[in-house]
mmCIF file with all atom_site columns, C-alpha atoms in Angstrom:
data_model
loop_
_atom_site.group_PDB
_atom_site.id
_atom_site.type_symbol
_atom_site.label_atom_id
_atom_site.label_alt_id
_atom_site.label_comp_id
_atom_site.label_asym_id
_atom_site.label_entity_id
_atom_site.label_seq_id
_atom_site.pdbx_PDB_ins_code
_atom_site.Cartn_x
_atom_site.Cartn_y
_atom_site.Cartn_z
_atom_site.occupancy
_atom_site.B_iso_or_equiv
_atom_site.pdbx_formal_charge
_atom_site.auth_seq_id
_atom_site.auth_comp_id
_atom_site.auth_asym_id
_atom_site.auth_atom_id
_atom_site.pdbx_PDB_model_num
ATOM 1   C CA . LEU A 1 1   ? -0.092  -0.095 -0.331  1.00 73.00 ? 1   LEU A CA 1
ATOM 2   C CA . GLU A 1 2   ? 2.985   2.131  0.970   1.00 78.00 ? 2   GLU A CA 1
ATOM 3   C CA . GLY A 1 3   ? 4.149   1.614  -2.478  1.00 80.00 ? 3   GLY A CA 1
ATOM 4   C CA . LEU A 1 4   ? 1.284   2.452  -4.165  1.00 77.00 ? 4   LEU A CA 1
ATOM 5   C CA . ILE A 1 5   ? 0.961   5.888  -2.403  1.00 79.00 ? 5   ILE A CA 1
ATOM 6   C CA . LYS A 1 6   ? 4.269   6.020  -3.488  1.00 84.00 ? 6   LYS A CA 1
ATOM 7   C CA . ASP A 1 7   ? 3.768   5.576  -7.621  1.00 83.00 ? 7   ASP A CA 1
ATOM 8   C CA . LYS A 1 8   ? 0.616   7.854  -6.821  1.00 83.00 ? 8   LYS A CA 1
ATOM 9   C CA . ASN A 1 9   ? 2.848   10.913 -5.665  1.00 86.00 ? 9   ASN A CA 1
ATOM 10  C CA . GLU A 1 10  ? 5.515   9.751  -8.811  1.00 87.00 ? 10  GLU A CA 1
ATOM 11  C CA . LEU A 1 11  ? 2.847   9.913  -11.044 1.00 86.00 ? 11  LEU A CA 1
ATOM 12  C CA . ALA A 1 12  ? 1.615   13.361 -10.275 1.00 88.00 ? 12  ALA A CA 1
ATOM 13  C CA . LEU A 1 13  ? 4.937   14.295 -10.339 1.00 90.00 ? 13  LEU A CA 1
ATOM 14  C CA . LEU A 1 14  ? 5.203   12.604 -14.078 1.00 88.00 ? 14  LEU A CA 1
ATOM 15  C CA . GLU A 1 15  ? 1.985   14.313 -14.791 1.00 89.00 ? 15  GLU A CA 1
ATOM 16  C CA . LYS A 1 16  ? 3.086   17.633 -13.927 1.00 91.00 ? 16  LYS A CA 1
ATOM 17  C CA . GLN A 1 17  ? 6.449   17.152 -15.807 1.00 89.00 ? 17  GLN A CA 1
ATOM 18  C CA . LEU A 1 18  ? 4.412   15.715 -18.803 1.00 88.00 ? 18  LEU A CA 1
ATOM 19  C CA . ALA A 1 19  ? 2.422   19.271 -18.266 1.00 91.00 ? 19  ALA A CA 1
ATOM 20  C CA . ASP A 1 20  ? 5.367   21.045 -18.881 1.00 92.00 ? 20  ASP A CA 1
ATOM 21  C CA . ALA A 1 21  ? 7.504   19.849 -21.560 1.00 90.00 ? 21  ALA A CA 1
ATOM 22  C CA . GLN A 1 22  ? 3.890   19.661 -23.355 1.00 90.00 ? 22  GLN A CA 1
ATOM 23  C CA . ALA A 1 23  ? 3.832   23.410 -23.058 1.00 92.00 ? 23  ALA A CA 1
ATOM 24  C CA . ILE A 1 24  ? 7.269   23.622 -24.278 1.00 91.00 ? 24  ILE A CA 1
ATOM 25  C CA . TYR A 1 25  ? 6.470   21.861 -27.302 1.00 90.00 ? 25  TYR A CA 1
ATOM 26  C CA . LYS A 1 26  ? 3.816   24.295 -28.068 1.00 92.00 ? 26  LYS A CA 1
ATOM 27  C CA . GLU A 1 27  ? 6.336   27.166 -27.617 1.00 92.00 ? 27  GLU A CA 1
ATOM 28  C CA . LYS A 1 28  ? 9.146   25.697 -29.472 1.00 90.00 ? 28  LYS A CA 1
ATOM 29  C CA . SER A 1 29  ? 6.628   24.216 -32.337 1.00 91.00 ? 29  SER A CA 1
ATOM 30  C CA . PHE A 1 30  ? 5.136   28.088 -32.280 1.00 92.00 ? 30  PHE A CA 1
ATOM 31  C CA . ALA A 1 31  ? 8.431   29.362 -32.782 1.00 91.00 ? 31  ALA A CA 1
ATOM 32  C CA . ALA A 1 32  ? 9.713   26.952 -35.693 1.00 92.00 ? 32  ALA A CA 1
ATOM 33  C CA . ALA A 1 33  ? 6.944   27.477 -37.544 1.00 93.00 ? 33  ALA A CA 1
ATOM 34  C CA . GLU A 1 34  ? 7.459   31.462 -36.675 1.00 93.00 ? 34  GLU A CA 1
ATOM 35  C CA . LYS A 1 35  ? 11.023  31.364 -37.914 1.00 92.00 ? 35  LYS A CA 1
ATOM 36  C CA . LYS A 1 36  ? 10.075  28.535 -40.919 1.00 93.00 ? 36  LYS A CA 1
ATOM 37  C CA . ALA A 1 37  ? 7.581   31.366 -42.284 1.00 93.00 ? 37  ALA A CA 1
ATOM 38  C CA . ILE A 1 38  ? 10.537  34.069 -41.784 1.00 90.00 ? 38  ILE A CA 1
ATOM 39  C CA . TYR A 1 39  ? 13.216  32.231 -43.894 1.00 91.00 ? 39  TYR A CA 1
ATOM 40  C CA . ASP A 1 40  ? 10.160  31.402 -46.740 1.00 91.00 ? 40  ASP A CA 1
ATOM 41  C CA . ALA A 1 41  ? 9.017   34.901 -47.099 1.00 87.00 ? 41  ALA A CA 1
ATOM 42  C CA . LEU A 1 42  ? 13.163  35.845 -47.665 1.00 87.00 ? 42  LEU A CA 1
ATOM 43  C CA . ASN A 1 43  ? 13.449  33.180 -49.699 1.00 88.00 ? 43  ASN A CA 1
ATOM 44  C CA . LYS A 1 44  ? 11.139  34.670 -52.229 1.00 85.00 ? 44  LYS A CA 1
ATOM 45  C CA . ALA A 1 45  ? 12.575  38.190 -51.930 1.00 82.00 ? 45  ALA A CA 1
ATOM 46  C CA . TYR A 1 46  ? 15.320  36.821 -52.696 1.00 82.00 ? 46  TYR A CA 1
ATOM 47  C CA . LEU A 1 47  ? 14.561  34.382 -55.568 1.00 81.00 ? 47  LEU A CA 1
ATOM 48  C CA . ASP A 1 48  ? 12.627  37.231 -56.657 1.00 76.00 ? 48  ASP A CA 1
ATOM 49  C CA . GLU A 1 49  ? 15.414  39.596 -56.746 1.00 78.00 ? 49  GLU A CA 1
ATOM 50  C CA . GLN A 1 50  ? 17.430  36.919 -58.929 1.00 76.00 ? 50  GLN A CA 1
ATOM 51  C CA . ALA A 1 51  ? 14.727  37.750 -61.564 1.00 72.00 ? 51  ALA A CA 1
ATOM 52  C CA . GLY A 1 52  ? 15.620  41.709 -61.187 1.00 70.00 ? 52  GLY A CA 1
ATOM 53  C CA . ILE A 1 53  ? 19.317  40.874 -61.581 1.00 67.00 ? 53  ILE A CA 1
ATOM 54  C CA . LEU A 1 54  ? 18.625  38.630 -64.476 1.00 72.00 ? 54  LEU A CA 1
ATOM 55  C CA . ALA A 1 55  ? 16.226  40.707 -66.119 1.00 71.00 ? 55  ALA A CA 1
ATOM 56  C CA . ASP A 1 56  ? 19.227  43.403 -65.711 1.00 66.00 ? 56  ASP A CA 1
ATOM 57  C CA . GLY A 1 57  ? 21.402  41.681 -68.026 1.00 69.00 ? 57  GLY A CA 1
ATOM 58  C CA . LEU A 1 58  ? 18.668  41.308 -70.903 1.00 72.00 ? 58  LEU A CA 1
ATOM 59  C CA . THR A 1 59  ? 19.171  43.219 -74.580 1.00 74.00 ? 59  THR A CA 1
ATOM 60  C CA . GLU A 1 60  ? 16.220  43.378 -76.804 1.00 76.00 ? 60  GLU A CA 1
ATOM 61  C CA . GLY A 1 61  ? 17.029  40.887 -79.590 1.00 76.00 ? 61  GLY A CA 1
ATOM 62  C CA . ILE A 1 62  ? 19.483  39.032 -77.475 1.00 80.00 ? 62  ILE A CA 1
ATOM 63  C CA . PRO A 1 63  ? 17.788  35.509 -76.581 1.00 78.00 ? 63  PRO A CA 1
ATOM 64  C CA . CYS A 1 64  ? 16.995  34.853 -72.851 1.00 76.00 ? 64  CYS A CA 1
ATOM 65  C CA . PRO A 1 65  ? 19.714  32.000 -71.197 1.00 72.00 ? 65  PRO A CA 1
ATOM 66  C CA . VAL A 1 66  ? 16.010  31.050 -68.992 1.00 72.00 ? 66  VAL A CA 1
ATOM 67  C CA . CYS A 1 67  ? 13.393  31.075 -71.756 1.00 75.00 ? 67  CYS A CA 1
ATOM 68  C CA . GLY A 1 68  ? 15.344  32.045 -74.930 1.00 72.00 ? 68  GLY A CA 1
ATOM 69  C CA . ALA A 1 69  ? 12.815  34.668 -75.719 1.00 72.00 ? 69  ALA A CA 1
ATOM 70  C CA . THR A 1 70  ? 14.835  37.892 -77.446 1.00 72.00 ? 70  THR A CA 1
ATOM 71  C CA . SER A 1 71  ? 11.491  39.994 -76.914 1.00 73.00 ? 71  SER A CA 1
ATOM 72  C CA . HIS A 1 72  ? 11.681  40.994 -73.452 1.00 67.00 ? 72  HIS A CA 1
ATOM 73  C CA . PRO A 1 73  ? 8.397   43.519 -73.140 1.00 69.00 ? 73  PRO A CA 1
ATOM 74  C CA . ASN A 1 74  ? 7.861   43.017 -68.790 1.00 72.00 ? 74  ASN A CA 1
ATOM 75  C CA . LEU A 1 75  ? 11.185  42.999 -67.295 1.00 69.00 ? 75  LEU A CA 1
ATOM 76  C CA . ALA A 1 76  ? 11.696  41.952 -63.564 1.00 65.00 ? 76  ALA A CA 1
ATOM 77  C CA . LYS A 1 77  ? 12.261  45.187 -61.425 1.00 68.00 ? 77  LYS A CA 1
ATOM 78  C CA . LYS A 1 78  ? 15.044  44.640 -58.713 1.00 65.00 ? 78  LYS A CA 1
ATOM 79  C CA . SER A 1 79  ? 14.145  45.638 -55.175 1.00 67.00 ? 79  SER A CA 1
ATOM 80  C CA . VAL A 1 80  ? 15.295  47.704 -52.833 1.00 66.00 ? 80  VAL A CA 1
ATOM 81  C CA . ASP A 1 81  ? 14.439  45.541 -50.028 1.00 72.00 ? 81  ASP A CA 1
ATOM 82  C CA . ALA A 1 82  ? 15.274  42.220 -51.070 1.00 75.00 ? 82  ALA A CA 1
ATOM 83  C CA . PRO A 1 83  ? 17.459  40.146 -48.672 1.00 80.00 ? 83  PRO A CA 1
ATOM 84  C CA . SER A 1 84  ? 21.141  39.524 -48.940 1.00 79.00 ? 84  SER A CA 1
ATOM 85  C CA . LYS A 1 85  ? 22.546  35.587 -49.222 1.00 81.00 ? 85  LYS A CA 1
ATOM 86  C CA . HIS A 1 86  ? 24.156  35.905 -45.746 1.00 86.00 ? 86  HIS A CA 1
ATOM 87  C CA . GLU A 1 87  ? 20.444  37.333 -44.471 1.00 86.00 ? 87  GLU A CA 1
ATOM 88  C CA . LEU A 1 88  ? 19.059  34.323 -46.403 1.00 85.00 ? 88  LEU A CA 1
ATOM 89  C CA . GLU A 1 89  ? 21.369  31.675 -45.287 1.00 91.00 ? 89  GLU A CA 1
ATOM 90  C CA . THR A 1 90  ? 20.847  32.892 -41.195 1.00 92.00 ? 90  THR A CA 1
ATOM 91  C CA . ALA A 1 91  ? 17.025  33.059 -41.725 1.00 90.00 ? 91  ALA A CA 1
ATOM 92  C CA . LYS A 1 92  ? 17.833  29.677 -43.093 1.00 91.00 ? 92  LYS A CA 1
ATOM 93  C CA . GLN A 1 93  ? 19.865  28.322 -39.907 1.00 94.00 ? 93  GLN A CA 1
ATOM 94  C CA . ASN A 1 94  ? 17.277  30.180 -37.304 1.00 92.00 ? 94  ASN A CA 1
ATOM 95  C CA . ALA A 1 95  ? 14.857  27.847 -38.750 1.00 92.00 ? 95  ALA A CA 1
ATOM 96  C CA . GLU A 1 96  ? 16.876  24.704 -38.714 1.00 92.00 ? 96  GLU A CA 1
ATOM 97  C CA . GLU A 1 97  ? 17.358  24.816 -35.370 1.00 93.00 ? 97  GLU A CA 1
ATOM 98  C CA . ALA A 1 98  ? 13.620  26.487 -34.008 1.00 92.00 ? 98  ALA A CA 1
ATOM 99  C CA . GLN A 1 99  ? 13.117  22.353 -35.735 1.00 93.00 ? 99  GLN A CA 1
ATOM 100 C CA . GLY A 1 100 ? 15.735  20.753 -34.471 1.00 93.00 ? 100 GLY A CA 1
ATOM 101 C CA . GLU A 1 101 ? 14.469  22.384 -30.673 1.00 92.00 ? 101 GLU A CA 1
ATOM 102 C CA . GLU A 1 102 ? 10.683  21.737 -31.847 1.00 91.00 ? 102 GLU A CA 1
ATOM 103 C CA . SER A 1 103 ? 12.060  17.847 -32.061 1.00 92.00 ? 103 SER A CA 1
ATOM 104 C CA . ARG A 1 104 ? 13.711  17.532 -29.013 1.00 92.00 ? 104 ARG A CA 1
ATOM 105 C CA . ALA A 1 105 ? 10.838  18.911 -27.395 1.00 91.00 ? 105 ALA A CA 1
ATOM 106 C CA . SER A 1 106 ? 8.577   16.693 -28.815 1.00 92.00 ? 106 SER A CA 1
ATOM 107 C CA . GLN A 1 107 ? 10.906  13.857 -28.055 1.00 92.00 ? 107 GLN A CA 1
ATOM 108 C CA . LYS A 1 108 ? 10.926  14.714 -24.435 1.00 91.00 ? 108 LYS A CA 1
ATOM 109 C CA . ALA A 1 109 ? 7.210   14.999 -24.525 1.00 90.00 ? 109 ALA A CA 1
ATOM 110 C CA . GLY A 1 110 ? 6.944   11.994 -25.659 1.00 90.00 ? 110 GLY A CA 1
ATOM 111 C CA . GLN A 1 111 ? 9.147   10.139 -23.682 1.00 91.00 ? 111 GLN A CA 1
ATOM 112 C CA . LEU A 1 112 ? 7.517   11.769 -20.171 1.00 90.00 ? 112 LEU A CA 1
ATOM 113 C CA . ASN A 1 113 ? 4.216   10.374 -21.849 1.00 90.00 ? 113 ASN A CA 1
ATOM 114 C CA . GLY A 1 114 ? 5.509   7.279  -21.962 1.00 91.00 ? 114 GLY A CA 1
ATOM 115 C CA . SER A 1 115 ? 6.714   7.101  -18.568 1.00 89.00 ? 115 SER A CA 1
ATOM 116 C CA . VAL A 1 116 ? 3.244   8.545  -17.833 1.00 90.00 ? 116 VAL A CA 1
ATOM 117 C CA . THR A 1 117 ? 1.140   5.345  -19.189 1.00 90.00 ? 117 THR A CA 1
ATOM 118 C CA . GLU A 1 118 ? 3.706   2.995  -17.571 1.00 90.00 ? 118 GLU A CA 1
ATOM 119 C CA . LYS A 1 119 ? 3.586   4.346  -14.493 1.00 87.00 ? 119 LYS A CA 1
ATOM 120 C CA . LYS A 1 120 ? -0.735  4.289  -14.902 1.00 86.00 ? 120 LYS A CA 1
ATOM 121 C CA . THR A 1 121 ? -0.097  1.010  -15.554 1.00 87.00 ? 121 THR A CA 1
ATOM 122 C CA . ALA A 1 122 ? 1.509   -0.514 -12.700 1.00 84.00 ? 122 ALA A CA 1
ATOM 123 C CA . ILE A 1 123 ? -0.538  1.693  -10.261 1.00 81.00 ? 123 ILE A CA 1
ATOM 124 C CA . ASP A 1 124 ? -3.411  -0.195 -11.610 1.00 81.00 ? 124 ASP A CA 1
ATOM 125 C CA . LYS A 1 125 ? -2.081  -3.451 -11.373 1.00 81.00 ? 125 LYS A CA 1
ATOM 126 C CA . LEU A 1 126 ? -0.514  -2.633 -7.980  1.00 79.00 ? 126 LEU A CA 1
ATOM 127 C CA . ALA A 1 127 ? -4.435  -1.454 -6.944  1.00 76.00 ? 127 ALA A CA 1
ATOM 128 C CA . THR A 1 128 ? -6.143  -4.300 -8.336  1.00 76.00 ? 128 THR A CA 1
ATOM 129 C CA . GLU A 1 129 ? -3.846  -6.914 -6.791  1.00 76.00 ? 129 GLU A CA 1
ATOM 130 C CA . LEU A 1 130 ? -4.381  -4.913 -3.562  1.00 74.00 ? 130 LEU A CA 1
ATOM 131 C CA . VAL A 1 131 ? -8.536  -5.003 -3.830  1.00 68.00 ? 131 VAL A CA 1
ATOM 132 C CA . GLY A 1 132 ? -9.482  -7.457 -6.232  1.00 66.00 ? 132 GLY A CA 1
ATOM 133 C CA . ASP A 1 133 ? -11.643 -6.483 -9.225  1.00 59.00 ? 133 ASP A CA 1
ATOM 134 C CA . ALA A 1 134 ? -13.490 -4.401 -6.873  1.00 57.00 ? 134 ALA A CA 1
ATOM 135 C CA . ASP A 1 135 ? -13.995 -0.914 -8.108  1.00 62.00 ? 135 ASP A CA 1
ATOM 136 C CA . VAL A 1 136 ? -9.832  0.422  -7.871  1.00 60.00 ? 136 VAL A CA 1
ATOM 137 C CA . ALA A 1 137 ? -10.239 4.276  -7.712  1.00 65.00 ? 137 ALA A CA 1
ATOM 138 C CA . SER A 1 138 ? -12.639 4.488  -5.177  1.00 70.00 ? 138 SER A CA 1
ATOM 139 C CA . GLU A 1 139 ? -11.263 1.376  -3.316  1.00 68.00 ? 139 GLU A CA 1
ATOM 140 C CA . LEU A 1 140 ? -8.165  3.563  -3.345  1.00 70.00 ? 140 LEU A CA 1
ATOM 141 C CA . ASN A 1 141 ? -9.374  6.475  -2.201  1.00 74.00 ? 141 ASN A CA 1
ATOM 142 C CA . GLY A 1 142 ? -11.014 5.092  0.725   1.00 77.00 ? 142 GLY A CA 1
ATOM 143 C CA . ILE A 1 143 ? -7.632  3.495  2.037   1.00 77.00 ? 143 ILE A CA 1
ATOM 144 C CA . SER A 1 144 ? -5.645  6.624  1.341   1.00 78.00 ? 144 SER A CA 1
ATOM 145 C CA . ASN A 1 145 ? -8.532  8.355  3.506   1.00 84.00 ? 145 ASN A CA 1
ATOM 146 C CA . GLU A 1 146 ? -7.605  5.665  6.488   1.00 87.00 ? 146 GLU A CA 1
ATOM 147 C CA . ILE A 1 147 ? -4.247  6.350  6.149   1.00 86.00 ? 147 ILE A CA 1
ATOM 148 C CA . MET A 1 148 ? -4.763  9.631  6.320   1.00 88.00 ? 148 MET A CA 1
ATOM 149 C CA . ALA A 1 149 ? -7.154  9.500  9.527   1.00 90.00 ? 149 ALA A CA 1
ATOM 150 C CA . LEU A 1 150 ? -4.716  7.056  11.013  1.00 91.00 ? 150 LEU A CA 1
ATOM 151 C CA . LYS A 1 151 ? -1.560  9.565  10.185  1.00 91.00 ? 151 LYS A CA 1
ATOM 152 C CA . SER A 1 152 ? -3.324  12.316 11.733  1.00 91.00 ? 152 SER A CA 1
ATOM 153 C CA . LYS A 1 153 ? -4.760  9.914  14.946  1.00 94.00 ? 153 LYS A CA 1
ATOM 154 C CA . ILE A 1 154 ? -0.765  9.155  14.872  1.00 93.00 ? 154 ILE A CA 1
ATOM 155 C CA . THR A 1 155 ? 0.105   13.241 15.146  1.00 93.00 ? 155 THR A CA 1
ATOM 156 C CA . GLU A 1 156 ? -1.948  13.420 17.368  1.00 93.00 ? 156 GLU A CA 1
ATOM 157 C CA . ILE A 1 157 ? -1.597  10.658 20.144  1.00 93.00 ? 157 ILE A CA 1
ATOM 158 C CA . GLU A 1 158 ? 2.422   11.841 19.373  1.00 92.00 ? 158 GLU A CA 1
ATOM 159 C CA . ASN A 1 159 ? 1.362   15.953 20.468  1.00 92.00 ? 159 ASN A CA 1
ATOM 160 C CA . LYS A 1 160 ? -0.660  14.272 23.636  1.00 93.00 ? 160 LYS A CA 1
ATOM 161 C CA . GLU A 1 161 ? 2.954   12.620 24.870  1.00 92.00 ? 161 GLU A CA 1
ATOM 162 C CA . LYS A 1 162 ? 4.494   15.059 24.577  1.00 91.00 ? 162 LYS A CA 1
ATOM 163 C CA . ARG A 1 163 ? 2.414   17.781 26.389  1.00 90.00 ? 163 ARG A CA 1
ATOM 164 C CA . LYS A 1 164 ? 2.340   14.437 29.115  1.00 90.00 ? 164 LYS A CA 1
ATOM 165 C CA . ASP A 1 165 ? 6.261   14.600 28.950  1.00 89.00 ? 165 ASP A CA 1
ATOM 166 C CA . ASP A 1 166 ? 6.068   18.215 29.240  1.00 87.00 ? 166 ASP A CA 1
ATOM 167 C CA . ILE A 1 167 ? 4.082   17.955 32.008  1.00 88.00 ? 167 ILE A CA 1
ATOM 168 C CA . ASN A 1 168 ? 5.597   15.399 33.570  1.00 87.00 ? 168 ASN A CA 1
ATOM 169 C CA . ARG A 1 169 ? 9.422   17.324 33.438  1.00 86.00 ? 169 ARG A CA 1
ATOM 170 C CA . VAL A 1 170 ? 7.199   19.986 35.288  1.00 88.00 ? 170 VAL A CA 1
ATOM 171 C CA . LEU A 1 171 ? 5.284   18.608 37.794  1.00 88.00 ? 171 LEU A CA 1
ATOM 172 C CA . PRO A 1 172 ? 8.099   17.731 40.257  1.00 88.00 ? 172 PRO A CA 1
ATOM 173 C CA . GLU A 1 173 ? 9.086   21.365 40.747  1.00 88.00 ? 173 GLU A CA 1
ATOM 174 C CA . LYS A 1 174 ? 5.458   22.467 40.897  1.00 87.00 ? 174 LYS A CA 1
ATOM 175 C CA . ARG A 1 175 ? 5.309   19.752 43.853  1.00 88.00 ? 175 ARG A CA 1
ATOM 176 C CA . GLU A 1 176 ? 8.519   21.352 45.401  1.00 89.00 ? 176 GLU A CA 1
ATOM 177 C CA . LYS A 1 177 ? 7.157   24.713 44.928  1.00 89.00 ? 177 LYS A CA 1
ATOM 178 C CA . LEU A 1 178 ? 4.017   23.541 46.366  1.00 90.00 ? 178 LEU A CA 1
ATOM 179 C CA . GLU A 1 179 ? 5.542   22.032 49.710  1.00 90.00 ? 179 GLU A CA 1
ATOM 180 C CA . GLY A 1 180 ? 7.229   25.037 50.236  1.00 90.00 ? 180 GLY A CA 1
ATOM 181 C CA . VAL A 1 181 ? 4.259   27.378 50.076  1.00 90.00 ? 181 VAL A CA 1
ATOM 182 C CA . LYS A 1 182 ? 2.666   25.046 52.727  1.00 90.00 ? 182 LYS A CA 1
ATOM 183 C CA . GLN A 1 183 ? 5.393   25.033 54.721  1.00 91.00 ? 183 GLN A CA 1
ATOM 184 C CA . GLN A 1 184 ? 5.364   29.093 54.742  1.00 91.00 ? 184 GLN A CA 1
ATOM 185 C CA . ILE A 1 185 ? 1.196   28.763 55.553  1.00 91.00 ? 185 ILE A CA 1
ATOM 186 C CA . LEU A 1 186 ? 2.354   26.250 58.637  1.00 90.00 ? 186 LEU A CA 1
ATOM 187 C CA . ALA A 1 187 ? 4.575   29.183 59.616  1.00 90.00 ? 187 ALA A CA 1
ATOM 188 C CA . LEU A 1 188 ? 2.414   31.778 58.948  1.00 91.00 ? 188 LEU A CA 1
ATOM 189 C CA . LYS A 1 189 ? -0.580  29.778 61.277  1.00 89.00 ? 189 LYS A CA 1
ATOM 190 C CA . GLU A 1 190 ? 2.106   29.355 64.222  1.00 88.00 ? 190 GLU A CA 1
ATOM 191 C CA . ASP A 1 191 ? 3.047   32.967 63.772  1.00 88.00 ? 191 ASP A CA 1
ATOM 192 C CA . ILE A 1 192 ? -0.945  33.683 64.047  1.00 90.00 ? 192 ILE A CA 1
ATOM 193 C CA . SER A 1 193 ? -1.045  31.596 67.136  1.00 87.00 ? 193 SER A CA 1
ATOM 194 C CA . LYS A 1 194 ? 1.808   32.903 68.995  1.00 86.00 ? 194 LYS A CA 1
#
C-alpha cells in the first residue's frame, strides 16, 4: 500500500513534468513555424531578386538564357528590400535550429507521456492486486483516506505524549514549590497562634 501511494505521488510528479514538457513543445513549435515563415518570405524575396538581376542583363534582340525569348517587354524589377545571401542563410539556419528544438521538445514530451502511461499501468496492476476486482479508484481513495486519518491520529497521540512528557518534567518542580508554600502557610499559622 505504501508502494502504491509512492507510485501515485511519482505519477503526479510525472504528470506535472509532462504538462510542462507539452507547454515547452507548443512554444518551440510556434517558434519553429514563425522562423520557417520568415525564411520562406526571405527566400521568395531573394529568388524574386534573382529574376531582377537576370533582367538587368537582358538586351532586346538577344535571347534570354532562361526562356530563350528575344523580346523582353515586361522585365522584372530589382527590389530595394531584397535580402542578401547572408541574411537568407542566417534565416535558414535559425529555422533549422528552431526545428531541431521543436523535435527535441517533442521527443521529451513523448518519453514523459510513455512514462506516465507506464506508471498508470503499474498503479492499476498493484491496486488490482490489493483490492481485487472492486472499483480500484474508490477502494484506493478509501484506503488513502483511512491512512490519512490514521496518520492524523498518530500525530494527535504524539502531541499528547509530548504534552505528557512536558507535564511530567514540570510536575516535580510544581510539587516542590507547593511543599514550600505549605511550609510557609504552617509557619504563618504558627505565627498567628503565637
